[in-house]
Each structure stands twice: as structure tokens, then as C-alpha cells.
């Protein structure tokens, strides 16, 4: 597994934490949570920016977003008991497939 994929995955986990803090902010309207969420987002983006040294910006950004969506869907399902429709699950599966295609294109 390449360093850039590891960085993108870690950054996506951090970004997901930011998403969860922002969801909490929406409920509480706490100024602290708002700035904490923004700070966490910024930290997550640092991982993305580091991968620009190794990957095309569009490819890295696409992989980053797809990892974030996958992790967020899992966390939402486990923590918030939110479910996805068949169409949404199909979209996430296609996203996973797109990451595979993007990675394969980098090897050739």
C-alpha cells in the first residue's frame, strides 16, 4: 500500500471526525464545536495536501472524498443508526470501484 493511500485514509478519518463534530454543532449551536469542527477539517486537509506531492490533485481529491464517504457511512450506520438505500449503497460501491480504477491507472 502506498504512502499516499495511507495519508488519504488517515486524512479521511480525521475529516469524518470533523463531520461528526459539525453534526453535533448543528444540534447544540455551540461556538466551540463550530471552531473545533473547522480545526479538525483543516487537519484532515493537511493529509490531503501532502498527497499532492505524490498524486495528481484530481485523483488524490477523489480518493480522499470517497474514503470519507465510506467511513462516514459506516460511522453513521453504527453510531446514529442511519441506514442507506440500495441506490446509495450502489453509489458507494461504485466509489470504491473508482478508487481501484484510479489506483490501477497510476501503476501503468
XYZ file of N, CA and C in Angstrom:
324
model
N 0.861 -1.171 0.000
C 0.000 0.000 0.000
C 0.908 1.236 0.000
N 0.596 2.190 -0.837
C 1.461 3.356 -0.979
C 1.238 4.364 0.151
N 2.249 5.167 0.379
C 2.182 6.200 1.408
C 1.021 7.152 1.157
N 0.800 7.500 -0.099
C -0.273 8.449 -0.397
C -1.643 7.882 -0.020
N -1.868 6.592 -0.234
C -3.153 5.980 0.133
C -3.319 5.990 1.653
N -2.245 5.703 2.370
C -2.301 5.735 3.838
C -2.618 7.149 4.314
N -1.948 8.153 3.740
C -2.219 9.544 4.120
C -3.659 9.936 3.814
N -4.156 9.520 2.657
C -5.537 9.838 2.290
C -6.527 9.167 3.237
N -6.235 7.937 3.618
C -7.127 7.217 4.523
C -7.141 7.875 5.914
N -5.964 8.207 6.428
C -5.888 8.870 7.732
C -6.594 10.225 7.677
N -6.327 10.977 6.623
C -6.991 12.268 6.459
C -8.502 12.148 6.392
N -8.974 11.095 5.766
C -10.418 10.865 5.678
C -11.020 10.530 7.035
N -10.271 9.793 7.851
C -10.740 9.505 9.212
C -10.844 10.806 10.005
N -9.830 11.654 9.872
C -9.850 12.940 10.572
C -11.011 13.792 10.058
N -11.201 13.830 8.751
C -12.306 14.597 8.169
C -13.650 14.078 8.670
N -13.782 12.766 8.805
C -15.021 12.186 9.330
C -15.252 12.649 10.762
N -14.192 12.723 11.554
C -14.323 13.244 12.921
C -14.832 14.686 12.875
N -14.324 15.462 11.932
C -14.810 16.831 11.760
C -16.285 16.865 11.386
N -16.699 15.943 10.515
C -18.115 15.851 10.141
C -18.983 15.576 11.361
N -18.527 14.678 12.210
C -19.296 14.316 13.408
C -19.372 15.477 14.396
N -18.273 16.211 14.547
C -18.290 17.385 15.418
C -19.250 18.432 14.857
N -19.241 18.619 13.541
C -20.141 19.603 12.932
C -21.609 19.178 13.061
N -21.868 17.873 12.998
C -23.237 17.403 13.209
C -23.681 17.729 14.637
N -22.775 17.555 15.592
C -23.068 17.898 16.986
C -23.275 19.410 17.121
N -22.481 20.200 16.389
C -22.622 21.653 16.417
C -24.004 22.078 15.936
N -24.508 21.421 14.893
C -25.825 21.755 14.369
C -26.894 21.601 15.451
N -26.753 20.569 16.267
C -27.727 20.300 17.331
C -27.575 21.288 18.487
N -26.327 21.590 18.867
C -26.100 22.402 20.061
C -25.886 23.887 19.774
N -25.460 24.213 18.548
C -25.139 25.593 18.152
C -24.027 26.191 19.027
N -23.123 25.336 19.474
C -22.006 25.760 20.307
C -20.901 26.362 19.440
N -20.482 27.555 19.795
C -19.383 28.203 19.069
C -18.102 27.396 19.155
N -17.862 26.797 20.320
C -16.667 25.966 20.490
C -16.659 24.805 19.504
N -17.795 24.112 19.383
C -17.865 22.968 18.462
C -17.682 23.411 17.014
N -18.191 24.582 16.677
C -18.034 25.103 15.316
C -16.545 25.264 14.987
N -15.813 25.933 15.865
C -14.388 26.146 15.609
C -13.581 24.859 15.759
N -14.010 23.973 16.642
C -13.341 22.672 16.764
C -13.527 21.878 15.467
N -14.750 21.883 14.935
C -15.022 21.172 13.683
C -14.189 21.718 12.532
N -14.119 23.052 12.430
C -13.307 23.665 11.379
C -11.832 23.302 11.532
N -11.359 23.275 12.765
C -9.953 22.920 13.021
C -9.672 21.474 12.632
N -10.607 20.607 12.951
C -10.440 19.196 12.589
C -10.463 19.037 11.074
N -11.372 19.759 10.394
C -11.391 19.732 8.928
C -10.035 20.164 8.368
N -9.499 21.242 8.914
C -8.221 21.753 8.438
C -7.109 20.715 8.613
N -7.099 20.051 9.753
C -6.104 18.997 9.985
C -6.268 17.864 8.965
N -7.499 17.469 8.691
C -7.747 16.428 7.689
C -7.249 16.833 6.312
N -7.425 18.108 5.981
C -6.977 18.589 4.668
C -5.461 18.629 4.555
N -4.763 18.754 5.679
C -3.299 18.714 5.656
C -2.830 17.376 5.065
N -3.496 16.291 5.447
C -3.141 14.973 4.902
C -3.383 14.930 3.392
N -4.501 15.517 2.957
C -4.794 15.561 1.523
C -3.709 16.336 0.780
N -3.366 17.501 1.277
C -2.384 18.357 0.611
C -1.020 17.659 0.506
N -0.666 16.899 1.529
C 0.606 16.172 1.490
C 0.637 15.164 0.339
N -0.514 14.595 -0.003
C -0.533 13.604 -1.086
C -0.376 14.245 -2.458
N -0.559 15.563 -2.547
C -0.378 16.241 -3.831
C 1.068 16.152 -4.305
N 1.984 15.832 -3.394
C 3.384 15.629 -3.770
C 3.552 14.344 -4.581
N 2.624 13.394 -4.401
C 2.764 12.064 -4.994
C 1.713 11.739 -6.042
N 0.569 12.416 -5.967
C -0.555 12.071 -6.847
C -1.090 13.308 -7.533
N -1.723 13.077 -8.650
C -2.471 14.111 -9.350
C -3.521 14.677 -8.388
N -3.714 15.990 -8.408
C -4.640 16.651 -7.475
C -6.046 16.084 -7.599
N -6.525 15.901 -8.810
C -7.887 15.388 -9.018
C -8.023 13.956 -8.507
N -7.022 13.132 -8.749
C -7.057 11.738 -8.303
C -7.016 11.676 -6.778
N -6.103 12.406 -6.167
C -5.992 12.405 -4.701
C -7.279 12.906 -4.056
N -7.833 13.972 -4.590
C -9.066 14.534 -4.025
C -10.234 13.569 -4.157
N -10.318 12.894 -5.277
C -11.397 11.919 -5.485
C -11.283 10.772 -4.486
N -10.097 10.229 -4.335
C -9.882 9.120 -3.390
C -10.191 9.582 -1.966
N -9.758 10.786 -1.621
C -9.992 11.353 -0.290
C -11.487 11.440 0.015
N -12.237 11.973 -0.916
C -13.687 12.132 -0.714
C -14.377 10.772 -0.616
N -13.982 9.836 -1.447
C -14.618 8.517 -1.418
C -14.319 7.794 -0.115
N -13.067 7.867 0.347
C -12.747 7.293 1.656
C -13.606 7.936 2.748
N -13.745 9.252 2.690
C -14.554 9.965 3.687
C -16.006 9.498 3.654
N -16.561 9.340 2.478
C -17.957 8.896 2.346
C -18.129 7.486 2.910
N -17.200 6.604 2.607
C -17.284 5.226 3.100
C -17.212 5.200 4.628
N -16.229 5.895 5.189
C -16.068 5.912 6.644
C -17.279 6.570 7.300
N -17.742 7.665 6.721
C -18.896 8.362 7.291
C -20.157 7.508 7.228
N -20.332 6.760 6.149
C -21.496 5.872 6.046
C -21.450 4.793 7.126
N -20.275 4.236 7.359
C -20.136 3.213 8.396
C -20.384 3.785 9.793
N -19.804 4.937 10.075
C -19.987 5.560 11.384
C -21.453 5.956 11.581
N -22.074 6.512 10.554
C -23.485 6.906 10.650
C -24.378 5.702 10.914
N -24.035 4.584 10.301
C -24.818 3.358 10.485
C -24.663 2.818 11.910
N -23.410 2.800 12.401
C -23.143 2.243 13.730
C -23.577 3.200 14.843
N -23.204 4.460 14.727
C -23.401 5.408 15.820
C -24.797 6.042 15.824
N -25.265 6.466 14.647
C -26.555 7.158 14.566
C -27.699 6.246 14.138
N -27.382 4.993 13.817
C -28.394 4.027 13.352
C -29.080 4.485 12.064
N -28.359 5.247 11.250
C -28.876 5.701 9.957
C -28.645 4.601 8.926
N -29.596 4.418 8.059
C -29.458 3.395 7.021
C -29.314 4.057 5.654
N -28.801 3.285 4.725
C -28.649 3.741 3.347
C -29.597 2.959 2.459
N -30.075 3.617 1.412
C -30.916 2.924 0.438
C -30.032 2.047 -0.448
N -30.644 1.169 -1.179
C -29.907 0.310 -2.123
C -29.157 1.172 -3.136
N -29.787 2.236 -3.587
C -29.153 3.124 -4.572
C -27.925 3.816 -3.965
N -28.022 4.241 -2.706
C -26.888 4.877 -2.044
C -25.747 3.882 -1.834
N -26.082 2.668 -1.443
C -25.065 1.622 -1.291
C -24.395 1.345 -2.631
N -25.189 1.283 -3.696
C -24.627 1.067 -5.035
C -23.670 2.201 -5.399
N -24.026 3.431 -5.038
C -23.158 4.577 -5.308
C -21.829 4.461 -4.567
N -21.881 4.021 -3.326
C -20.650 3.847 -2.548
C -19.799 2.733 -3.139
N -20.426 1.660 -3.570
C -19.688 0.560 -4.217
C -19.019 1.056 -5.498
N -19.731 1.862 -6.261
C -19.116 2.438 -7.467
C -17.958 3.359 -7.098
N -18.081 4.065 -5.975
C -16.986 4.901 -5.497
C -15.758 4.069 -5.170
N -15.969 2.927 -4.515
C -14.861 2.020 -4.211
C -14.217 1.539 -5.509
N -15.053 1.184 -6.468
C -14.545 0.739 -7.763
C -13.747 1.856 -8.443
N -14.197 3.095 -8.300
C -13.466 4.210 -8.906
C -12.092 4.375 -8.264
N -11.982 4.148 -6.953
C -10.672 4.215 -6.294
C -9.753 3.135 -6.874
N -10.286 1.946 -7.062
C -9.494 0.849 -7.644
C -9.011 1.239 -9.030
N -9.911 1.782 -9.847
C -9.528 2.204 -11.211
C -8.484 3.323 -11.182
N -8.667 4.288 -10.303
C -7.705 5.390 -10.201
C -6.334 4.888 -9.772
N -6.303 3.943 -8.835
C -5.038 3.371 -8.383
C -4.390 2.536 -9.487
N -5.208 1.783 -10.215
C -4.662 0.970 -11.302
C -4.071 1.855 -12.396
N -4.694 2.991 -12.657
C -4.206 3.882 -13.709
C -2.869 4.502 -13.316
N -2.595 4.645 -12.020
C -1.320 5.196 -11.554
C -0.181 4.208 -11.749
N -0.502 2.919 -11.797
C 0.532 1.885 -11.915
C 1.024 1.722 -13.358
N 0.168 2.114 -14.295
C 0.562 1.888 -15.698
C 1.271 3.059 -16.309
